[in-house]
């Protein structure tokens, strides 16, 4: 079947304006503006049950429907701050099929009658973002973006904003702050971005992921029913699966939601290289819980609901695969390091929690882990979940708690390597330092 | 001064936003391009242009990894060593690169040509090991390719009249 999203795989130069138009490009926007009211466009996307592809899976049409109609200034912000380890789908879309994202964003903008669109690209997409500005200019010259779009009397310019390297800016309220020139830290909600006071420049704003918007033109042209023919009833449509780590053919795969883990990993992506067995699966990058590759997991369908039932999340469908030789404690340490680096520092439990988790893992990696560290690894993440402003605190807890749960034997090995006598000596020394009134950071070296 | 030298570009940046403050990120890039790194003067100029306190410009500059408040080598190599890349050998690649250039993690070569750092995920996990040099991606690397690339950069840097610095 021809691709709906990764159309560059069928038509390599689809990134060019003329090629895109010659292959039905901008038909969706033309139909939206020519044949439908904004409210009808929202209804079509609601009927299609398109769910956000950035990670949360929230119904896109509902998000749009929250925007108040009677506000003078409204925005669409495209989240292209793709930074989740293991995720590289939006990059391919923006590089290889950019006009489809521009078109999808303009349809969203028409649906909420936005006054401007901003595409927030992560700073590392430097080359891509500058090329994207040229693509937007092509669309503007064809009257598809900008003033009096397609003669409708509606004005909507589109701009690219470059980030500068911060994972947290993929979180929508931090992204909005970053765009406003403030520190990229999350906001207190409510008000939510869709509400007055919560969005970009505190005006009602829709924030959508790149891949989500890339689905929209197809839905407008082919209808909600056709979209629901793909995938499952609860999770309809195509999805891009990013395959990385220990996999024979890494890359992006566009497939209907509802295929199984096994089909995705072994049939499409070529299985695990070097004749190794698959051990661990991260289905949603570093931020979702890691799964043990059991038959139960491998035969499960890939939908938002079924992956949740397995105790993980489908998220942005960024699969990081780990073979039998992978040290899962090391993998968790890598992720702990990532979240420590990326915690924005605003909420104490996340700022301090990620710091301590990284320290504990560093200790384990040096072969100095103790029984007490296992206790801390169970306890610290639980004090981060649900008590912070955004999901990063929860994300940081996931790799720790899920590796402890699914691979306890590997942690045991780390602890058992060391004689108990040495561990006890360390602990006693710590208490002595504590008694001596030394700074707690120094005490932390051996166990808190 | 940025304001005089780049009046047109600055005007274009501010035209994108209803609030001058939003221009700060683009202006920090511009200042970095002009001065090589974000010097005290650069930050003060950017702050004045955006009508914020220099402290706020400092806080933005410090928050993101693509701004530098210290001088870097002519070629600023940021290697992703996050989990997906590490599963494909990025840690070993990074260690070999440091050894080849004779620098520690985060260090700059004595000739001032290369700074090497580890960075977080760059959305190129399927093409690991990879790095960005002055914001441009180099993917599917191994040390053999890297050595050839480094030779090319060295040759480029040795040219008296450099065609174009890779720094954007």
mmCIF file with all atom_site columns, C-alpha atoms in Angstrom, chain B residues 8-113:
data_model
loop_
_atom_site.group_PDB
_atom_site.id
_atom_site.type_symbol
_atom_site.label_atom_id
_atom_site.label_alt_id
_atom_site.label_comp_id
_atom_site.label_asym_id
_atom_site.label_entity_id
_atom_site.label_seq_id
_atom_site.pdbx_PDB_ins_code
_atom_site.Cartn_x
_atom_site.Cartn_y
_atom_site.Cartn_z
_atom_site.occupancy
_atom_site.B_iso_or_equiv
_atom_site.pdbx_formal_charge
_atom_site.auth_seq_id
_atom_site.auth_comp_id
_atom_site.auth_asym_id
_atom_site.auth_atom_id
_atom_site.pdbx_PDB_model_num
ATOM 1   C CA . UNK B 1 8   ? 18.143 43.788 8.415  1.00 0.00 ? 8   UNK B CA 1
ATOM 2   C CA . UNK B 1 9   ? 18.432 40.355 9.963  1.00 0.00 ? 9   UNK B CA 1
ATOM 3   C CA . UNK B 1 10  ? 17.412 41.664 13.360 1.00 0.00 ? 10  UNK B CA 1
ATOM 4   C CA . UNK B 1 11  ? 14.428 43.424 11.853 1.00 0.00 ? 11  UNK B CA 1
ATOM 5   C CA . UNK B 1 12  ? 13.394 40.146 10.176 1.00 0.00 ? 12  UNK B CA 1
ATOM 6   C CA . UNK B 1 13  ? 13.687 38.240 13.449 1.00 0.00 ? 13  UNK B CA 1
ATOM 7   C CA . UNK B 1 14  ? 11.503 40.690 15.361 1.00 0.00 ? 14  UNK B CA 1
ATOM 8   C CA . UNK B 1 15  ? 8.946  40.743 12.525 1.00 0.00 ? 15  UNK B CA 1
ATOM 9   C CA . UNK B 1 16  ? 8.074  37.113 13.288 1.00 0.00 ? 16  UNK B CA 1
ATOM 10  C CA . UNK B 1 17  ? 6.768  37.824 16.770 1.00 0.00 ? 17  UNK B CA 1
ATOM 11  C CA . UNK B 1 18  ? 4.342  40.150 18.529 1.00 0.00 ? 18  UNK B CA 1
ATOM 12  C CA . UNK B 1 19  ? 6.799  40.438 21.442 1.00 0.00 ? 19  UNK B CA 1
ATOM 13  C CA . UNK B 1 20  ? 10.471 41.409 21.108 1.00 0.00 ? 20  UNK B CA 1
ATOM 14  C CA . UNK B 1 21  ? 11.392 38.995 23.838 1.00 0.00 ? 21  UNK B CA 1
ATOM 15  C CA . UNK B 1 22  ? 10.624 36.055 21.525 1.00 0.00 ? 22  UNK B CA 1
ATOM 16  C CA . UNK B 1 23  ? 13.530 37.127 19.343 1.00 0.00 ? 23  UNK B CA 1
ATOM 17  C CA . UNK B 1 24  ? 16.068 36.334 22.024 1.00 0.00 ? 24  UNK B CA 1
ATOM 18  C CA . UNK B 1 25  ? 16.849 32.796 20.858 1.00 0.00 ? 25  UNK B CA 1
ATOM 19  C CA . UNK B 1 26  ? 17.500 33.780 17.244 1.00 0.00 ? 26  UNK B CA 1
ATOM 20  C CA . UNK B 1 27  ? 19.545 36.767 18.426 1.00 0.00 ? 27  UNK B CA 1
ATOM 21  C CA . UNK B 1 28  ? 21.695 34.609 20.677 1.00 0.00 ? 28  UNK B CA 1
ATOM 22  C CA . UNK B 1 29  ? 22.488 32.471 17.642 1.00 0.00 ? 29  UNK B CA 1
ATOM 23  C CA . UNK B 1 30  ? 23.342 35.618 15.697 1.00 0.00 ? 30  UNK B CA 1
ATOM 24  C CA . UNK B 1 31  ? 25.586 36.877 18.486 1.00 0.00 ? 31  UNK B CA 1
ATOM 25  C CA . UNK B 1 32  ? 27.297 33.500 18.736 1.00 0.00 ? 32  UNK B CA 1
ATOM 26  C CA . UNK B 1 33  ? 27.898 33.552 15.001 1.00 0.00 ? 33  UNK B CA 1
ATOM 27  C CA . UNK B 1 34  ? 29.399 37.025 15.238 1.00 0.00 ? 34  UNK B CA 1
ATOM 28  C CA . UNK B 1 35  ? 31.584 36.577 18.318 1.00 0.00 ? 35  UNK B CA 1
ATOM 29  C CA . UNK B 1 36  ? 32.256 32.826 18.186 1.00 0.00 ? 36  UNK B CA 1
ATOM 30  C CA . UNK B 1 37  ? 30.725 32.379 21.643 1.00 0.00 ? 37  UNK B CA 1
ATOM 31  C CA . UNK B 1 38  ? 28.434 34.284 23.940 1.00 0.00 ? 38  UNK B CA 1
ATOM 32  C CA . UNK B 1 39  ? 30.716 36.844 25.499 1.00 0.00 ? 39  UNK B CA 1
ATOM 33  C CA . UNK B 1 40  ? 29.562 39.237 28.172 1.00 0.00 ? 40  UNK B CA 1
ATOM 34  C CA . UNK B 1 41  ? 29.283 41.937 25.549 1.00 0.00 ? 41  UNK B CA 1
ATOM 35  C CA . UNK B 1 42  ? 27.277 39.677 23.241 1.00 0.00 ? 42  UNK B CA 1
ATOM 36  C CA . UNK B 1 43  ? 24.794 38.887 26.008 1.00 0.00 ? 43  UNK B CA 1
ATOM 37  C CA . UNK B 1 44  ? 24.443 42.535 26.926 1.00 0.00 ? 44  UNK B CA 1
ATOM 38  C CA . UNK B 1 45  ? 23.793 43.508 23.327 1.00 0.00 ? 45  UNK B CA 1
ATOM 39  C CA . UNK B 1 46  ? 21.169 40.805 22.891 1.00 0.00 ? 46  UNK B CA 1
ATOM 40  C CA . UNK B 1 47  ? 19.521 41.740 26.169 1.00 0.00 ? 47  UNK B CA 1
ATOM 41  C CA . UNK B 1 48  ? 19.320 45.381 25.134 1.00 0.00 ? 48  UNK B CA 1
ATOM 42  C CA . UNK B 1 49  ? 17.824 44.479 21.760 1.00 0.00 ? 49  UNK B CA 1
ATOM 43  C CA . UNK B 1 50  ? 15.135 42.343 23.426 1.00 0.00 ? 50  UNK B CA 1
ATOM 44  C CA . UNK B 1 51  ? 14.566 44.802 26.230 1.00 0.00 ? 51  UNK B CA 1
ATOM 45  C CA . UNK B 1 52  ? 15.394 42.321 28.993 1.00 0.00 ? 52  UNK B CA 1
ATOM 46  C CA . UNK B 1 53  ? 17.977 42.349 31.749 1.00 0.00 ? 53  UNK B CA 1
ATOM 47  C CA . UNK B 1 54  ? 21.376 40.809 30.848 1.00 0.00 ? 54  UNK B CA 1
ATOM 48  C CA . UNK B 1 55  ? 20.809 38.293 33.650 1.00 0.00 ? 55  UNK B CA 1
ATOM 49  C CA . UNK B 1 56  ? 17.835 36.957 31.738 1.00 0.00 ? 56  UNK B CA 1
ATOM 50  C CA . UNK B 1 57  ? 19.926 36.625 28.593 1.00 0.00 ? 57  UNK B CA 1
ATOM 51  C CA . UNK B 1 58  ? 22.470 34.695 30.692 1.00 0.00 ? 58  UNK B CA 1
ATOM 52  C CA . UNK B 1 59  ? 19.789 32.371 32.000 1.00 0.00 ? 59  UNK B CA 1
ATOM 53  C CA . UNK B 1 60  ? 18.520 31.584 28.492 1.00 0.00 ? 60  UNK B CA 1
ATOM 54  C CA . UNK B 1 61  ? 22.085 31.053 27.242 1.00 0.00 ? 61  UNK B CA 1
ATOM 55  C CA . UNK B 1 62  ? 22.825 28.690 30.114 1.00 0.00 ? 62  UNK B CA 1
ATOM 56  C CA . UNK B 1 63  ? 19.624 26.698 29.776 1.00 0.00 ? 63  UNK B CA 1
ATOM 57  C CA . UNK B 1 64  ? 20.248 25.375 26.262 1.00 0.00 ? 64  UNK B CA 1
ATOM 58  C CA . UNK B 1 65  ? 23.071 23.189 24.986 1.00 0.00 ? 65  UNK B CA 1
ATOM 59  C CA . UNK B 1 66  ? 23.554 24.943 21.651 1.00 0.00 ? 66  UNK B CA 1
ATOM 60  C CA . UNK B 1 67  ? 24.662 28.215 23.174 1.00 0.00 ? 67  UNK B CA 1
ATOM 61  C CA . UNK B 1 68  ? 28.129 28.497 24.583 1.00 0.00 ? 68  UNK B CA 1
ATOM 62  C CA . UNK B 1 69  ? 29.338 30.924 27.187 1.00 0.00 ? 69  UNK B CA 1
ATOM 63  C CA . UNK B 1 70  ? 32.897 29.696 26.679 1.00 0.00 ? 70  UNK B CA 1
ATOM 64  C CA . UNK B 1 71  ? 35.101 29.698 23.583 1.00 0.00 ? 71  UNK B CA 1
ATOM 65  C CA . UNK B 1 72  ? 34.900 26.476 21.580 1.00 0.00 ? 72  UNK B CA 1
ATOM 66  C CA . UNK B 1 73  ? 37.122 24.960 18.958 1.00 0.00 ? 73  UNK B CA 1
ATOM 67  C CA . UNK B 1 74  ? 36.617 25.983 15.360 1.00 0.00 ? 74  UNK B CA 1
ATOM 68  C CA . UNK B 1 75  ? 34.904 22.645 14.884 1.00 0.00 ? 75  UNK B CA 1
ATOM 69  C CA . UNK B 1 76  ? 32.527 21.969 17.746 1.00 0.00 ? 76  UNK B CA 1
ATOM 70  C CA . UNK B 1 77  ? 31.821 18.243 17.701 1.00 0.00 ? 77  UNK B CA 1
ATOM 71  C CA . UNK B 1 78  ? 28.834 17.082 19.728 1.00 0.00 ? 78  UNK B CA 1
ATOM 72  C CA . UNK B 1 79  ? 28.528 13.309 19.794 1.00 0.00 ? 79  UNK B CA 1
ATOM 73  C CA . UNK B 1 80  ? 25.289 11.673 20.865 1.00 0.00 ? 80  UNK B CA 1
ATOM 74  C CA . UNK B 1 81  ? 25.985 8.972  23.451 1.00 0.00 ? 81  UNK B CA 1
ATOM 75  C CA . UNK B 1 82  ? 22.390 8.444  24.545 1.00 0.00 ? 82  UNK B CA 1
ATOM 76  C CA . UNK B 1 83  ? 20.993 4.944  24.931 1.00 0.00 ? 83  UNK B CA 1
ATOM 77  C CA . UNK B 1 84  ? 19.938 4.239  21.303 1.00 0.00 ? 84  UNK B CA 1
ATOM 78  C CA . UNK B 1 85  ? 23.281 5.471  19.960 1.00 0.00 ? 85  UNK B CA 1
ATOM 79  C CA . UNK B 1 86  ? 25.202 3.692  22.740 1.00 0.00 ? 86  UNK B CA 1
ATOM 80  C CA . UNK B 1 87  ? 23.543 0.404  21.770 1.00 0.00 ? 87  UNK B CA 1
ATOM 81  C CA . UNK B 1 88  ? 25.158 0.920  18.384 1.00 0.00 ? 88  UNK B CA 1
ATOM 82  C CA . UNK B 1 89  ? 28.611 1.646  19.721 1.00 0.00 ? 89  UNK B CA 1
ATOM 83  C CA . UNK B 1 90  ? 28.543 5.400  20.347 1.00 0.00 ? 90  UNK B CA 1
ATOM 84  C CA . UNK B 1 91  ? 30.394 5.188  23.686 1.00 0.00 ? 91  UNK B CA 1
ATOM 85  C CA . UNK B 1 92  ? 33.325 3.359  22.100 1.00 0.00 ? 92  UNK B CA 1
ATOM 86  C CA . UNK B 1 93  ? 33.232 5.700  19.130 1.00 0.00 ? 93  UNK B CA 1
ATOM 87  C CA . UNK B 1 94  ? 33.357 8.726  21.416 1.00 0.00 ? 94  UNK B CA 1
ATOM 88  C CA . UNK B 1 95  ? 36.247 7.318  23.442 1.00 0.00 ? 95  UNK B CA 1
ATOM 89  C CA . UNK B 1 96  ? 38.172 6.562  20.240 1.00 0.00 ? 96  UNK B CA 1
ATOM 90  C CA . UNK B 1 97  ? 37.493 10.055 18.910 1.00 0.00 ? 97  UNK B CA 1
ATOM 91  C CA . UNK B 1 98  ? 38.785 11.660 22.130 1.00 0.00 ? 98  UNK B CA 1
ATOM 92  C CA . UNK B 1 99  ? 41.859 9.470  22.028 1.00 0.00 ? 99  UNK B CA 1
ATOM 93  C CA . UNK B 1 100 ? 42.508 10.231 18.374 1.00 0.00 ? 100 UNK B CA 1
ATOM 94  C CA . UNK B 1 101 ? 42.318 13.974 19.003 1.00 0.00 ? 101 UNK B CA 1
ATOM 95  C CA . UNK B 1 102 ? 44.210 13.666 22.265 1.00 0.00 ? 102 UNK B CA 1
ATOM 96  C CA . UNK B 1 103 ? 41.568 15.364 24.410 1.00 0.00 ? 103 UNK B CA 1
ATOM 97  C CA . UNK B 1 104 ? 39.541 14.549 27.486 1.00 0.00 ? 104 UNK B CA 1
ATOM 98  C CA . UNK B 1 105 ? 35.746 14.420 27.476 1.00 0.00 ? 105 UNK B CA 1
ATOM 99  C CA . UNK B 1 106 ? 34.568 17.984 26.780 1.00 0.00 ? 106 UNK B CA 1
ATOM 100 C CA . UNK B 1 107 ? 38.052 19.190 25.894 1.00 0.00 ? 107 UNK B CA 1
ATOM 101 C CA . UNK B 1 108 ? 39.497 21.299 23.107 1.00 0.00 ? 108 UNK B CA 1
ATOM 102 C CA . UNK B 1 109 ? 42.565 20.371 21.089 1.00 0.00 ? 109 UNK B CA 1
ATOM 103 C CA . UNK B 1 110 ? 45.683 22.448 21.693 1.00 0.00 ? 110 UNK B CA 1
ATOM 104 C CA . UNK B 1 111 ? 45.538 23.954 18.228 1.00 0.00 ? 111 UNK B CA 1
ATOM 105 C CA . UNK B 1 112 ? 42.050 25.234 19.061 1.00 0.00 ? 112 UNK B CA 1
ATOM 106 C CA . UNK B 1 113 ? 40.513 23.387 16.137 1.00 0.00 ? 113 UNK B CA 1
#
